[in-house]
Coordinates of C-alpha atoms in Angstrom, one line a residue:
X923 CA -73.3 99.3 -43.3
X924 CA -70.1 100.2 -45.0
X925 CA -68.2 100.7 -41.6
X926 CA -69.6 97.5 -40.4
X927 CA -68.3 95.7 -43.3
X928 CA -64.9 97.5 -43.1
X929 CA -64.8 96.1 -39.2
X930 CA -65.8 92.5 -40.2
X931 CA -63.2 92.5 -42.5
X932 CA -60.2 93.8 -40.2
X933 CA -61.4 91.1 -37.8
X934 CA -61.3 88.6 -40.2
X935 CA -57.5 89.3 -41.0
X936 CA -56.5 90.2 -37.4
X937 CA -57.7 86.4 -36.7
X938 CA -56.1 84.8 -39.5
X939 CA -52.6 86.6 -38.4
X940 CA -53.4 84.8 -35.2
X941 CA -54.1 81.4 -36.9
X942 CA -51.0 81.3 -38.9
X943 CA -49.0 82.7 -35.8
X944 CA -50.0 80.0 -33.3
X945 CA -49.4 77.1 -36.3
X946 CA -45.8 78.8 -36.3
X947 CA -45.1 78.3 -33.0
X948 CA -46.8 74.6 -32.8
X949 CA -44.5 73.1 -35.1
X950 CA -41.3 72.9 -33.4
X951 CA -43.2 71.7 -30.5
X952 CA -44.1 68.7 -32.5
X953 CA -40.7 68.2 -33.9
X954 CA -39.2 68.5 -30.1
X955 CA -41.2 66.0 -28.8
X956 CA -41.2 63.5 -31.7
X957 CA -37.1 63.0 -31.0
X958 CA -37.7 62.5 -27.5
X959 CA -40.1 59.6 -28.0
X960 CA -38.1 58.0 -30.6
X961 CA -34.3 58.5 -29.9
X962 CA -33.1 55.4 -31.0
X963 CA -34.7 55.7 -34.6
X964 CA -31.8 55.5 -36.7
X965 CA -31.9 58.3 -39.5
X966 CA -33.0 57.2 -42.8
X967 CA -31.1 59.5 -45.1
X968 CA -26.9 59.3 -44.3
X969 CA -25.9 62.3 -42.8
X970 CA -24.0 64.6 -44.6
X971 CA -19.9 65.7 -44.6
X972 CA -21.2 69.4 -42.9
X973 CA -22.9 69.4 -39.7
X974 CA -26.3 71.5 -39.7
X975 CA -27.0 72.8 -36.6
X976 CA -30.7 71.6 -35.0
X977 CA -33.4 74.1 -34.4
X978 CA -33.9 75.6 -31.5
X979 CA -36.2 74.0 -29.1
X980 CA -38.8 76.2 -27.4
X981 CA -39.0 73.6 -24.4
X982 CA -36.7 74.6 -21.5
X983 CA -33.9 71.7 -20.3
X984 CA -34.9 70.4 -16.3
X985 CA -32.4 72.4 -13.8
X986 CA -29.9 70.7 -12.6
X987 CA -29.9 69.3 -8.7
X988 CA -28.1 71.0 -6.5
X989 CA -24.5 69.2 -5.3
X990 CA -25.1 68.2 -1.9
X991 CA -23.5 69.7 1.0
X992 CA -20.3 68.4 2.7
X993 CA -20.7 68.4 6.5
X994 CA -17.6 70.1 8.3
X995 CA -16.4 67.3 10.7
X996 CA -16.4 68.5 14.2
X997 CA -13.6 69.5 16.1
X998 CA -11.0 67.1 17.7
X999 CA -11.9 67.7 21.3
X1000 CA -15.8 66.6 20.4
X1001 CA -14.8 63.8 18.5
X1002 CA -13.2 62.4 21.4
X1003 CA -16.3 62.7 23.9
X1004 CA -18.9 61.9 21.2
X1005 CA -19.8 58.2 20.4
X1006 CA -20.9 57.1 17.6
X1007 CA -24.1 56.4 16.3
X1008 CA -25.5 53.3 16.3
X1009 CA -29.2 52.1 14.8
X1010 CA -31.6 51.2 17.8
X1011 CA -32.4 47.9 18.4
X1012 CA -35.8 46.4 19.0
X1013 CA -35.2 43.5 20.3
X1014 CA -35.0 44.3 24.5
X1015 CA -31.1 43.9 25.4
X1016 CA -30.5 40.8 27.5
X1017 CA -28.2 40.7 30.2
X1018 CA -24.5 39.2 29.6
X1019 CA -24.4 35.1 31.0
X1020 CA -22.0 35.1 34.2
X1021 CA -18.4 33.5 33.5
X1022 CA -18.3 30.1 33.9
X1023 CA -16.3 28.8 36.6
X1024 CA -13.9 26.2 35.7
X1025 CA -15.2 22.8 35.8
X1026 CA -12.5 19.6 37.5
X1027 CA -13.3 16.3 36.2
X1028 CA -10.3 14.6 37.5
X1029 CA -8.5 14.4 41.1
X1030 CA -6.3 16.4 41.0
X1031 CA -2.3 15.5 40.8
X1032 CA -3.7 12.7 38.3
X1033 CA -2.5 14.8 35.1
X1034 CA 0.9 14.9 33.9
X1035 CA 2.8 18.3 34.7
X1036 CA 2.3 20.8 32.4
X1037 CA 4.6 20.7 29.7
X1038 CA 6.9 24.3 28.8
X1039 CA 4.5 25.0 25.9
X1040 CA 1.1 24.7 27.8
X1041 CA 0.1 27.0 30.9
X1042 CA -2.7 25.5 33.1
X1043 CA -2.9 24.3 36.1
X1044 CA -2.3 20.7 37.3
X1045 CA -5.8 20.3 38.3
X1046 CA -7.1 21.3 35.1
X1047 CA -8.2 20.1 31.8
X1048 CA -5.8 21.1 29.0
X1049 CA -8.5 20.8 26.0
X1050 CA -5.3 19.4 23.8
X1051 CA -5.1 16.2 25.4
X1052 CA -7.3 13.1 25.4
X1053 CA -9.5 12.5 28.4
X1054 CA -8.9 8.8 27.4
X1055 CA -8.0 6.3 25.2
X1056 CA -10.1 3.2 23.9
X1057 CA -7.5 0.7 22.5
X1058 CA -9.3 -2.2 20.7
X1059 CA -7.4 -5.2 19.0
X1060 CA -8.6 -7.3 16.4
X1061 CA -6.9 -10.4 15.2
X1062 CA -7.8 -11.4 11.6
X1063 CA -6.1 -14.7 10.8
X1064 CA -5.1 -15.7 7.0
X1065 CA -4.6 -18.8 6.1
X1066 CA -3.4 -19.8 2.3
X1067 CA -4.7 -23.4 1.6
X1068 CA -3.0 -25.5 -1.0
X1069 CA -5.1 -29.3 -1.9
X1070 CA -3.9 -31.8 -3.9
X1071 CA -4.7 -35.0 -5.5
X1072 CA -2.5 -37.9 -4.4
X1073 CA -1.1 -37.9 -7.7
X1074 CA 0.0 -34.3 -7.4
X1075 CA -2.9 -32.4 -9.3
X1076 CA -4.9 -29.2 -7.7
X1077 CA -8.3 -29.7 -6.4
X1078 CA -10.2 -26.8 -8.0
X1079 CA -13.9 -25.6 -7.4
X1080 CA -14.0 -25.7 -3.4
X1081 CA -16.7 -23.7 -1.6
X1082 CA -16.3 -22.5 2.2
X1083 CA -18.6 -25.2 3.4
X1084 CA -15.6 -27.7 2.2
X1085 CA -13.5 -26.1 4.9
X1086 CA -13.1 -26.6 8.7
X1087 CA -10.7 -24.9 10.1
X1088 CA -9.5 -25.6 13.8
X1089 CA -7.9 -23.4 15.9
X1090 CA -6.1 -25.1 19.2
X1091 CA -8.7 -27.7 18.2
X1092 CA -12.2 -26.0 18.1
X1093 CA -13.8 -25.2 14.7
X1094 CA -13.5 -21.4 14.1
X1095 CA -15.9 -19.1 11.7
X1096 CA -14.8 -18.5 8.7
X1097 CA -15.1 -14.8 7.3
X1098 CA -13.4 -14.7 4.6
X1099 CA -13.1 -16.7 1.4
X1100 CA -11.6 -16.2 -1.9
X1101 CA -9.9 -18.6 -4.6
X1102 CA -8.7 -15.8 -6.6
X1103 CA -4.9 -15.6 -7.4
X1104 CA -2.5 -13.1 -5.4
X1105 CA 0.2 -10.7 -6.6
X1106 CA 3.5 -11.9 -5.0
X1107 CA 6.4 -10.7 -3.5
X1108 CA 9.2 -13.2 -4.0
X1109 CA 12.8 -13.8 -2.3
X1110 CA 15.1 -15.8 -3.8
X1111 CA 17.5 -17.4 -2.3
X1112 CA 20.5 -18.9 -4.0
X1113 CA 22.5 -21.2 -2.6
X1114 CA 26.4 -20.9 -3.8
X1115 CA 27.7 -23.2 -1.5
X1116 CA 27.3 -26.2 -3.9
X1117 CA 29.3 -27.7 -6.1
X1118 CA 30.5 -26.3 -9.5
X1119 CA 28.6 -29.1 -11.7
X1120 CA 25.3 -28.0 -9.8
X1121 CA 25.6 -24.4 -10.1
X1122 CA 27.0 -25.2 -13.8
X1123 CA 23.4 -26.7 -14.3
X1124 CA 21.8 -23.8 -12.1
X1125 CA 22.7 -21.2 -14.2
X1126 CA 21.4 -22.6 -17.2
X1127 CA 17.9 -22.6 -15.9
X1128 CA 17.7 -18.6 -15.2
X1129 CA 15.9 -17.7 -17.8
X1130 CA 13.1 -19.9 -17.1
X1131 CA 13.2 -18.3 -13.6
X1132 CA 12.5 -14.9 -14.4
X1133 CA 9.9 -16.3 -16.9
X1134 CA 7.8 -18.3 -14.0
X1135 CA 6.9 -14.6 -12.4
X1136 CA 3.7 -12.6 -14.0
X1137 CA 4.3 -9.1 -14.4
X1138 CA 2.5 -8.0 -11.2
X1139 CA 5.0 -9.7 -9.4
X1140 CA 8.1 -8.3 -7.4
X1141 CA 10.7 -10.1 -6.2
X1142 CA 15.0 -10.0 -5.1
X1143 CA 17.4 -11.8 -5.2
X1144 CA 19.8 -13.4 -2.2
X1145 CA 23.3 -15.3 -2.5
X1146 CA 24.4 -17.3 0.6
X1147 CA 27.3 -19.4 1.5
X1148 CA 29.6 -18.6 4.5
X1149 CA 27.6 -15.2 4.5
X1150 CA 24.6 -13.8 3.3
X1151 CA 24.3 -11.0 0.8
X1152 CA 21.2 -9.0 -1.3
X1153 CA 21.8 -8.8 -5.2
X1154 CA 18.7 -6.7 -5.6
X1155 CA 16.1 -5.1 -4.2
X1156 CA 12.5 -6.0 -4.8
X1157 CA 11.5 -4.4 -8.1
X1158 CA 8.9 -5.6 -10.8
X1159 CA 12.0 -5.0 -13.6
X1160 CA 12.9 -8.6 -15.2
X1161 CA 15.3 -6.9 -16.9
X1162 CA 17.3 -5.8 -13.6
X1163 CA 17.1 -9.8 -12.5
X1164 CA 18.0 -10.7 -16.0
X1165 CA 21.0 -8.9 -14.9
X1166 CA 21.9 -10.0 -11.7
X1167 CA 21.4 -13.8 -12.7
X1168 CA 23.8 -12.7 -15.6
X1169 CA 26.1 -12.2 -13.1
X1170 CA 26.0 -15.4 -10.5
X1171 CA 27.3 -17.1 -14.1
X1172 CA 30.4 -15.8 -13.3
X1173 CA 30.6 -17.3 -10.0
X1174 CA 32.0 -21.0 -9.0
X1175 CA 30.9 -23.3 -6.9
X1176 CA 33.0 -25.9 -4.4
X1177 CA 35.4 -28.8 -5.5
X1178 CA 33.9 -32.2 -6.3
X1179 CA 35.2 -34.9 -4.6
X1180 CA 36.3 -35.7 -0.8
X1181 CA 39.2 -33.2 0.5
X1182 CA 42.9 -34.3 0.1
X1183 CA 44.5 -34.9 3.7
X1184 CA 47.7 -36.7 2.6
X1185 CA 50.1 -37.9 -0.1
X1186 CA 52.2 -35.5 -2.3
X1187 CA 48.6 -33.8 -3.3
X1188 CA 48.3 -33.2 0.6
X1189 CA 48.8 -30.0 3.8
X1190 CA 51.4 -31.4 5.2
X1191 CA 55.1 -30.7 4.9
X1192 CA 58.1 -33.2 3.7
X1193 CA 57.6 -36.5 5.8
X1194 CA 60.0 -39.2 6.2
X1195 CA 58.6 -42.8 7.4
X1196 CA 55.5 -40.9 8.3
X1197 CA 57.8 -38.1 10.5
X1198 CA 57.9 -34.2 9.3
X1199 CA 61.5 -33.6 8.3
X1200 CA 63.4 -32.0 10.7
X1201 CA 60.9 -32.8 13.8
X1202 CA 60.8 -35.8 15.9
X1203 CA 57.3 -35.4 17.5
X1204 CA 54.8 -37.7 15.6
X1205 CA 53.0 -36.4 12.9
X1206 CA 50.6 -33.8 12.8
X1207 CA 46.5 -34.3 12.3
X1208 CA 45.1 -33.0 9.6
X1209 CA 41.0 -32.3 9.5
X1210 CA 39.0 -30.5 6.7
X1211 CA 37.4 -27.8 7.0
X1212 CA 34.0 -27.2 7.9
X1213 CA 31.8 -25.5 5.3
X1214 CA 29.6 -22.9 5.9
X1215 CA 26.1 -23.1 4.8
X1216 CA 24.1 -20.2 6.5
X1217 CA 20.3 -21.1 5.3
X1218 CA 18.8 -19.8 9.0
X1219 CA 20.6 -16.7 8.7
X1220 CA 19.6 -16.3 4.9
X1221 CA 16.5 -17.3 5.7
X1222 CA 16.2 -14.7 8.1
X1223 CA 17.4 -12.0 6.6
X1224 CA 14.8 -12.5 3.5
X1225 CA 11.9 -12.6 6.3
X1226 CA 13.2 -9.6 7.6
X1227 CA 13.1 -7.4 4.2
X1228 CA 9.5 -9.5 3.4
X1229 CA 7.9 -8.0 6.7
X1230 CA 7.9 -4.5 5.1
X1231 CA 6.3 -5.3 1.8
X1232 CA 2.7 -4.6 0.6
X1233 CA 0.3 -7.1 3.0
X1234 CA -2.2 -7.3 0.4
X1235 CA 1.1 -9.4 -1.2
X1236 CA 1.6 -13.0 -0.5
X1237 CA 4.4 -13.4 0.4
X1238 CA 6.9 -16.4 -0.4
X1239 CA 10.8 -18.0 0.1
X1240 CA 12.2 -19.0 -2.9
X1241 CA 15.0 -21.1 -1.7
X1242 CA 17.5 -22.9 -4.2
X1243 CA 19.6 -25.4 -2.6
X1244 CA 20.9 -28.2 -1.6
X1245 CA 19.0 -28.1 1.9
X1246 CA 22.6 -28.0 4.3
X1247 CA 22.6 -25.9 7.2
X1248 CA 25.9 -25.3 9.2
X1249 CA 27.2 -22.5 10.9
X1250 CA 24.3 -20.0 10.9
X1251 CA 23.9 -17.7 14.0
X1252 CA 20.4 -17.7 14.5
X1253 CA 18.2 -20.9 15.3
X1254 CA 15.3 -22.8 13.3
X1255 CA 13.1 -21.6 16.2
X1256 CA 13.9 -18.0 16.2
X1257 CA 13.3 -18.1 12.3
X1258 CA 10.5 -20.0 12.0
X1259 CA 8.2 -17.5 14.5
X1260 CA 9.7 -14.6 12.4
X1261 CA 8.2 -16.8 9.9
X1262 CA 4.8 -17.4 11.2
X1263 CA 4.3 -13.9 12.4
X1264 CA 4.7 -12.0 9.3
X1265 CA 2.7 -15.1 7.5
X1266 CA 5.8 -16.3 5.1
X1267 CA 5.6 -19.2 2.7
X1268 CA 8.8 -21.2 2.1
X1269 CA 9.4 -22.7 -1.2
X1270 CA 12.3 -25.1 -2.4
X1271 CA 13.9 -26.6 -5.1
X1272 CA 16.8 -29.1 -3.8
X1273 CA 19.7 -30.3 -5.8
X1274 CA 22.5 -32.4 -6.1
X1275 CA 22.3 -34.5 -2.7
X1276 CA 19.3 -33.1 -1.3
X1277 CA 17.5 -34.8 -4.5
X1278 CA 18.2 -38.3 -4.0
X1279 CA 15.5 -40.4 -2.9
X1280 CA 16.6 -40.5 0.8
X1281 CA 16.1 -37.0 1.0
X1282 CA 12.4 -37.4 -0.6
X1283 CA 11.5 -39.6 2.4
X1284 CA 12.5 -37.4 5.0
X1285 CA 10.5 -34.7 3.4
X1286 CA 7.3 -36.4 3.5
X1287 CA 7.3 -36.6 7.8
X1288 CA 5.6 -33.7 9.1
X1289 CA 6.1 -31.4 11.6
X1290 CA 8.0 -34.1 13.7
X1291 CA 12.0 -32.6 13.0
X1292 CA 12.6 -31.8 16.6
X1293 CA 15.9 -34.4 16.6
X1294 CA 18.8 -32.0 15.7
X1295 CA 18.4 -33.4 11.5
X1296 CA 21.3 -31.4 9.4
X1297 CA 18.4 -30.8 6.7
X1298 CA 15.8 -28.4 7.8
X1299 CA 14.8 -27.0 5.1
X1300 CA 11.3 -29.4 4.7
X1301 CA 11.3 -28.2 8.2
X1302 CA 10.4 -24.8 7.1
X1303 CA 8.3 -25.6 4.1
X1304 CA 6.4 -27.8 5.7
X1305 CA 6.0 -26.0 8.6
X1306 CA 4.7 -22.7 6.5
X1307 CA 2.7 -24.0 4.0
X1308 CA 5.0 -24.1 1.6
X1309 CA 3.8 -27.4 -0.4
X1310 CA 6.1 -30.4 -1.1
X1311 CA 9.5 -30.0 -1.5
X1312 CA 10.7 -30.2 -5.3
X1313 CA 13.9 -32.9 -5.5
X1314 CA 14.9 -32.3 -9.2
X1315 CA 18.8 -33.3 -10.5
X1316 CA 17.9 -32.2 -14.5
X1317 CA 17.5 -29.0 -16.2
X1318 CA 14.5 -29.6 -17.8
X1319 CA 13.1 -31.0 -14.2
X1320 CA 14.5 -27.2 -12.9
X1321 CA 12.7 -25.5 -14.9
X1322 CA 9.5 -26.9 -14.9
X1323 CA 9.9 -27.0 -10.9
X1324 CA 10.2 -22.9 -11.4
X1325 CA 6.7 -22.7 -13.1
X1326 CA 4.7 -25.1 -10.4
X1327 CA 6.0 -23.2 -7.7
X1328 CA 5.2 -19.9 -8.8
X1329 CA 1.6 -21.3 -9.6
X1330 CA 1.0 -22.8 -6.6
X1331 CA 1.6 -19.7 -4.7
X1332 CA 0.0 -17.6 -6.3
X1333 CA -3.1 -19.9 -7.0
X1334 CA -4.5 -21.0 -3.4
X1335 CA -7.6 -20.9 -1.6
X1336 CA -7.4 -18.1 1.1
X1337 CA -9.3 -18.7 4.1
X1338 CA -9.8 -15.6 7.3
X1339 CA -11.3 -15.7 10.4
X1340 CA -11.7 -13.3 13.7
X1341 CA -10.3 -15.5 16.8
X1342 CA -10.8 -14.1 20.1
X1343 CA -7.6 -12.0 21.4
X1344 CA -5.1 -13.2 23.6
X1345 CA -3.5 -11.6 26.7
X1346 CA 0.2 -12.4 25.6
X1347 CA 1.5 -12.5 22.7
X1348 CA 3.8 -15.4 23.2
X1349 CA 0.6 -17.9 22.9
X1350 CA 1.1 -19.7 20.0
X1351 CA -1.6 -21.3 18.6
X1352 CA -2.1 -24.4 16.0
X1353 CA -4.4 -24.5 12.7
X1354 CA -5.5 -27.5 11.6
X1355 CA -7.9 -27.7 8.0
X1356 CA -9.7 -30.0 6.9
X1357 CA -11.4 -30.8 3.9
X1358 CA -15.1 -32.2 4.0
X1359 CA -16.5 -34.5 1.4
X1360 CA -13.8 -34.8 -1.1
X1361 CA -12.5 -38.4 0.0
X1362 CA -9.3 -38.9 2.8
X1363 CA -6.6 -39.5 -0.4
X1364 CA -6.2 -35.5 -0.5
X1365 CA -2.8 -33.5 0.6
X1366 CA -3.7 -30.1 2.2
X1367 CA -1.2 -27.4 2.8
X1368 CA -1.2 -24.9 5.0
X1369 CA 0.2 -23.1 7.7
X1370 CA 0.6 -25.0 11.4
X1371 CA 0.1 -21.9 13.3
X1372 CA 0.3 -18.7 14.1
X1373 CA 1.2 -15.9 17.0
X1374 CA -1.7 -13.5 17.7
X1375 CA -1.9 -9.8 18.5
X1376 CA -1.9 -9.2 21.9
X1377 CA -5.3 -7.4 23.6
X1378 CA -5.2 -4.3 25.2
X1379 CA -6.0 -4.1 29.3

């Protein structure tokens, strides 16, 4: 019994050696895999200035992979002989299309050569050049309609069914209507050729001039006399016509009064009983000289310079004159189609002779100037559009002349319409419009024709 005692006894030892071994080894097990499941668990206690080492972990670290191997590249000679490798394909491989043979869609000889750039054949299509060309022209006709009471005053609130228009006689369909004001582009034309006491009176009314134009206006300025010259371009600056107009105050106009042809005052030399001294011919004839007033040419020149403006502008001649035309180069015909092809109104104020009464009656017959008349001017504004011509002899009567033409071109009905084209474009054709329901004492204004695009054949 003793010995078995003793026995149980070592055993019970031996085993608790074990226990207390195995718990030894256990722990840092634990500790190992607790900081692998939690690494980003910050610490909770700071750590100190001295770094204590950890301790040491009884589970091995993975082995590292193995670096894998570089393949030698082969030799040059098998390089060259080798091709590359290329992934299979599973779609079946289709067999290349044969070249298409060039395709003639013309005779051939009907191309032009071939130019030094391009290398083709005559026969053949060169893919930079147009099989063909469609030209199609459209003519779209504008007409700017002025209606007024007998006694002068606008008729206002028109519709397009108050409007026929008539087009070599046969009523046309209108496409476009509008009674909204237009920006302008303006020409004026001042007439130095007068006498002094007129332009005296002229240059007083300057300032009223530049104030008649709104500020999306443009407009220049043009003298004439014996020649014609440009003060300023077009420009939407009052100030630059300010300044220009500042300047034509400095500028006289003719003598008054009939030229002097004899007496002491006179051209001729010493005369005795009506014979020169010192010849014994008779006596010589004096005449006067003829002035120059160049309104076609001026006229003209300002219908050359409004052709290039904006066409969304309408486009007016502001003429200031007396109305006298002498010694101009080009004709009333040759201005007027410039006139009528680039759609240009002609506007006018006359002075000093042109205003007397005389003149107002001529002004009032239409269209009907044909018999070699010295004043042509109500040729042109008549002929254009251009309202009634303003006679006025005052300064007050100037200005207020300046404000009712500006507002009268700018404020008009606008009327369009698509004709048919034409084969030439030297057929001219007439407008005529009418106004229905509004009474036969009403004065329209417009344009008495036009010359059209020409078609294309």
């Amino acid at each position: 019994m003793t010995a078995v005692k003793a026995l149980f006894r070592r055993f019970d030892a031996a085993w608790g050696r074990l226990f207390a071994l195995a718990i030894v080894l256990a722990v840092p097990t634990l500790q190992a895999q607790s900081g692998s499941q939690n690494p980003q668990q910050p610490s909770a206690q700071p750590q100190s200035t001295q770094d204590i080492p950890d301790t040491p972990s009884a589970v091995q670290p993975p082995a590292p992979k193995p670096a894998p191997k570089m393949e030698a590249p082969p030799p040059a000679g098998e390089q060259a002989t080798e091709p590359a490798a290329t992934p299979q394909s599973t779609e079946p491989q289709k067999p290349a299309p044969p070249p298409m043979p060039p395709v003639q869609t013309i005779p051939p000889g009907s191309m032009p050569e071939a130019t030094q750039q391009g290398s083709g054949p005559k026969n053949e299509i060169n893919p930079r050049d147009d099989l063909y060309k469609i030209s199609v022209t459209t003519n779209f006709v504008q007409i700017p309609v002025l209606v007024k009471y007998k006694d002068g005053r606008r008729v206002e609130g028109l519709l397009p069914s108050d409007f026929t228009v008539l087009e070599n006689k046969k009523p046309q369909k209108l496409t476009y209507f509008t009674s909204d004001p237009f920006q302008l582009s303006v020409a004026i034309l001042l007439d130095l050729g007068m006498p002094d006491v007129t332009v005296q009176t002229l240059n007083q009314t300057y300032s009223s001039l530049v104030g008649s134009f709104s500020p999306y206006d443009e407009f220049a300025l043009y003298t004439y006399s014996s020649t014609v010259s440009q003060v300023t371009d077009f420009t939407r600056r009052p100030e630059r016509l300010i300044a220009a107009l500042d300047s034509m105050k400095l500028v006289r106009g003719t003598n008054n009064g009939p030229p002097v042809l004899g007496g002491p005052l006179g051209p001729q030399p010493p005369m005795a009983n009506g014979i020169p001294i010192g010849s014994s011919g008779p006596p010589p004839v004096y005449t006067p000289p003829k002035e120059a007033h160049v309104l076609n040419d001026a006229i003209l020149r300002a219908a050359l310079d409004l052709s290039k403006r904006d066409r969304t502008r309408r486009k007016v001649i502001f003429v200031i004159s007396n109305g006298r035309e002498r010694g101009s180069q080009s004709s009333y015909k040759q201005v007027l189609k410039v006139l009528e092809t680039y759609g240009i109104q002609v506007k006018a104020v006359v002075l000093d002779t042109g205003a007397l009464p005389v003149y107002k009656q001529v002004e009032k017959i239409h269209h009907v100037f044909n018999q070699g008349y010295a004043d042509i001017l109500p040729k042109y504004v008549n002929a254009t559009g251009g309202g009634s011509i303003l006679t006025e002899m005052s300064r007050n009567a100037i200005e207020n002349a300046y404000q009712q033409i500006t507002s009268e071109a700018r404020n008009q009905y606008t009327l369009g319409y698509s004709p048919k084209a034409v084969a030439t474009s030297s057929a001219y054709r007439d407008i005529e419009v009418l106004v229905v329901g509004h009474g036969k004492d009403l004065s329209i204004y417009t344009k008495s024709g036009y010359y059209p695009t020409p078609s294309a054949h």
